mmCIF file of C-alpha atoms in Angstrom:
data_model
loop_
_atom_site.group_PDB
_atom_site.id
_atom_site.type_symbol
_atom_site.label_atom_id
_atom_site.label_comp_id
_atom_site.label_asym_id
_atom_site.label_seq_id
_atom_site.Cartn_x
_atom_site.Cartn_y
_atom_site.Cartn_z
ATOM 1 C CA UNK A 17 0.031 0.261 -0.211
ATOM 2 C CA UNK A 18 1.154 3.424 -0.950
ATOM 3 C CA UNK A 19 0.963 6.089 1.833
ATOM 4 C CA UNK A 20 0.637 9.422 1.103
ATOM 5 C CA UNK A 21 2.920 11.973 3.026
ATOM 6 C CA UNK A 22 1.477 14.899 1.653
ATOM 7 C CA UNK A 23 -1.085 15.196 4.243
ATOM 8 C CA UNK A 24 1.957 15.265 6.920
ATOM 9 C CA UNK A 25 3.639 17.606 5.349
ATOM 10 C CA UNK A 26 0.933 20.303 5.228
ATOM 11 C CA UNK A 27 0.301 19.268 8.742
ATOM 12 C CA UNK A 28 4.064 20.144 9.540
ATOM 13 C CA UNK A 29 3.690 23.169 7.985
ATOM 14 C CA UNK A 30 0.574 24.063 9.557
ATOM 15 C CA UNK A 31 2.044 23.684 12.931
ATOM 16 C CA UNK A 32 5.623 25.886 11.877
ATOM 17 C CA UNK A 33 3.074 29.092 11.004
ATOM 18 C CA UNK A 34 1.394 28.439 14.123
ATOM 19 C CA UNK A 35 4.582 28.136 16.325
ATOM 20 C CA UNK A 36 5.961 31.284 14.669
ATOM 21 C CA UNK A 37 2.245 33.460 14.857
ATOM 22 C CA UNK A 38 2.558 32.621 18.516
ATOM 23 C CA UNK A 39 6.152 32.876 19.633
ATOM 24 C CA UNK A 40 6.112 36.326 21.418
ATOM 25 C CA UNK A 41 9.553 35.894 23.310
ATOM 26 C CA UNK A 42 12.064 37.403 20.905
ATOM 27 C CA UNK A 43 9.449 40.471 19.989
ATOM 28 C CA UNK A 44 8.899 41.135 23.844
ATOM 29 C CA UNK A 45 12.664 41.039 24.878
ATOM 30 C CA UNK A 46 13.550 43.411 21.544
ATOM 31 C CA UNK A 47 10.798 46.178 22.570
ATOM 32 C CA UNK A 48 11.738 45.823 26.438
ATOM 33 C CA UNK A 49 15.522 46.478 25.220
ATOM 34 C CA UNK A 50 14.843 49.319 22.872
ATOM 35 C CA UNK A 51 12.055 51.035 24.343
ATOM 36 C CA UNK A 52 12.575 50.695 28.281
ATOM 37 C CA UNK A 53 10.622 54.233 28.910
ATOM 38 C CA UNK A 54 7.849 53.910 26.736
ATOM 39 C CA UNK A 55 7.279 50.193 27.143
ATOM 40 C CA UNK A 56 6.366 50.646 30.694
ATOM 41 C CA UNK A 57 3.597 52.950 29.739
ATOM 42 C CA UNK A 58 2.197 51.305 26.330
ATOM 43 C CA UNK A 59 3.734 48.052 25.703
ATOM 44 C CA UNK A 60 1.685 45.387 27.615
ATOM 45 C CA UNK A 61 2.515 41.684 27.389
ATOM 46 C CA UNK A 62 -0.089 38.704 28.638
ATOM 47 C CA UNK A 63 1.435 35.447 28.395
ATOM 48 C CA UNK A 64 -0.194 32.799 30.813
ATOM 49 C CA UNK A 65 1.799 30.118 31.727
ATOM 50 C CA UNK A 66 -0.143 27.067 30.451
ATOM 51 C CA UNK A 67 0.722 23.827 32.225
ATOM 52 C CA UNK A 68 0.495 21.476 29.067
ATOM 53 C CA UNK A 69 0.621 21.993 25.505
ATOM 54 C CA UNK A 70 -2.867 21.895 23.631
ATOM 55 C CA UNK A 71 -3.479 21.599 20.166
ATOM 56 C CA UNK A 72 -5.630 24.034 18.519
ATOM 57 C CA UNK A 73 -8.256 21.491 17.759
ATOM 58 C CA UNK A 74 -8.733 19.877 21.141
ATOM 59 C CA UNK A 75 -12.342 19.013 21.823
ATOM 60 C CA UNK A 76 -11.789 17.191 25.118
ATOM 61 C CA UNK A 77 -13.989 19.138 27.759
ATOM 62 C CA UNK A 78 -11.866 18.455 30.783
ATOM 63 C CA UNK A 79 -9.051 19.957 28.981
ATOM 64 C CA UNK A 80 -11.052 23.066 27.635
ATOM 65 C CA UNK A 81 -12.353 23.355 30.988
ATOM 66 C CA UNK A 82 -8.639 23.334 32.636
ATOM 67 C CA UNK A 83 -7.784 25.828 29.881
ATOM 68 C CA UNK A 84 -10.685 28.163 31.118
ATOM 69 C CA UNK A 85 -9.598 27.601 34.674
ATOM 70 C CA UNK A 86 -6.011 28.500 34.135
ATOM 71 C CA UNK A 87 -6.867 31.973 32.104
ATOM 72 C CA UNK A 88 -9.552 32.765 35.050
ATOM 73 C CA UNK A 89 -6.549 32.702 37.207
ATOM 74 C CA UNK A 90 -4.268 34.702 35.283
ATOM 75 C CA UNK A 91 -6.567 37.124 34.687
ATOM 76 C CA UNK A 92 -7.655 37.774 38.459
ATOM 77 C CA UNK A 93 -3.578 37.608 39.227
ATOM 78 C CA UNK A 94 -2.935 40.103 36.537
ATOM 79 C CA UNK A 95 -6.167 42.150 36.841
ATOM 80 C CA UNK A 96 -4.151 45.733 37.596
ATOM 81 C CA UNK A 97 -2.267 45.026 34.476
ATOM 82 C CA UNK A 98 -5.527 44.534 32.138
ATOM 83 C CA UNK A 99 -6.825 47.376 33.665
ATOM 84 C CA UNK A 100 -3.724 49.598 32.954
ATOM 85 C CA UNK A 101 -4.095 48.117 29.140
ATOM 86 C CA UNK A 102 -7.566 48.819 28.919
ATOM 87 C CA UNK A 103 -7.159 52.280 30.145
ATOM 88 C CA UNK A 104 -4.204 53.116 27.872
ATOM 89 C CA UNK A 105 -6.281 51.622 24.767
ATOM 90 C CA UNK A 106 -9.298 54.116 25.308
ATOM 91 C CA UNK A 107 -7.198 57.029 26.285
ATOM 92 C CA UNK A 108 -6.363 59.207 22.863
ATOM 93 C CA UNK A 109 -3.048 59.039 21.598
ATOM 94 C CA UNK A 110 -1.790 62.665 21.093
ATOM 95 C CA UNK A 111 0.366 61.436 18.027
ATOM 96 C CA UNK A 112 -3.031 60.367 16.129
ATOM 97 C CA UNK A 113 -5.002 63.175 14.910
ATOM 98 C CA UNK A 114 -8.661 63.531 13.188
ATOM 99 C CA UNK A 115 -8.179 64.419 9.680
ATOM 100 C CA UNK A 116 -9.153 67.721 8.568
ATOM 101 C CA UNK A 117 -12.622 67.957 6.638
ATOM 102 C CA UNK A 118 -15.266 65.218 5.959
ATOM 103 C CA UNK A 119 -14.192 61.578 6.587
ATOM 104 C CA UNK A 120 -15.193 58.842 4.118
ATOM 105 C CA UNK A 121 -17.351 57.085 6.806
ATOM 106 C CA UNK A 122 -19.396 60.323 7.630
ATOM 107 C CA UNK A 123 -20.721 60.668 3.948
ATOM 108 C CA UNK A 124 -21.508 56.794 3.967
ATOM 109 C CA UNK A 125 -23.348 57.178 7.104
ATOM 110 C CA UNK A 126 -25.364 60.054 6.034
ATOM 111 C CA UNK A 127 -26.553 58.026 2.834
ATOM 112 C CA UNK A 128 -27.483 55.279 5.139
#
C-alpha cells in the first residue's frame, strides 16, 4: 500500500506557521530593550503559563475546562495590568489626529 506523505507535510507546515505566530518571546525582549521608558507605559504583554501544550483542535471538555480555569486565574492575578492596558487603549493618543474635513465614513452614514 502506498501512503501519502502530503498530509503530513501540510500538517507540519501548518504547525510551523502557528508556532511562529504565537512566538512572542523574541518580540517582547526586543521591545523591552529598545523602548525601556516607553514600554513601561504603552507596551503590555499577557503571556499566561499554560501547564500543558494543547492542540488548536482540542475538543476534550476536561482539557478545555482546565484551560478556562487557568485563564481565569491568570486574569485575576493580573487584574491591575489588564486595567492599565484597557485604560491605555481607550485614551486618545496625542500622536494620532483626526483628518481635516469630512471623513469618508461620515458620507456613507448619511447615505444610510
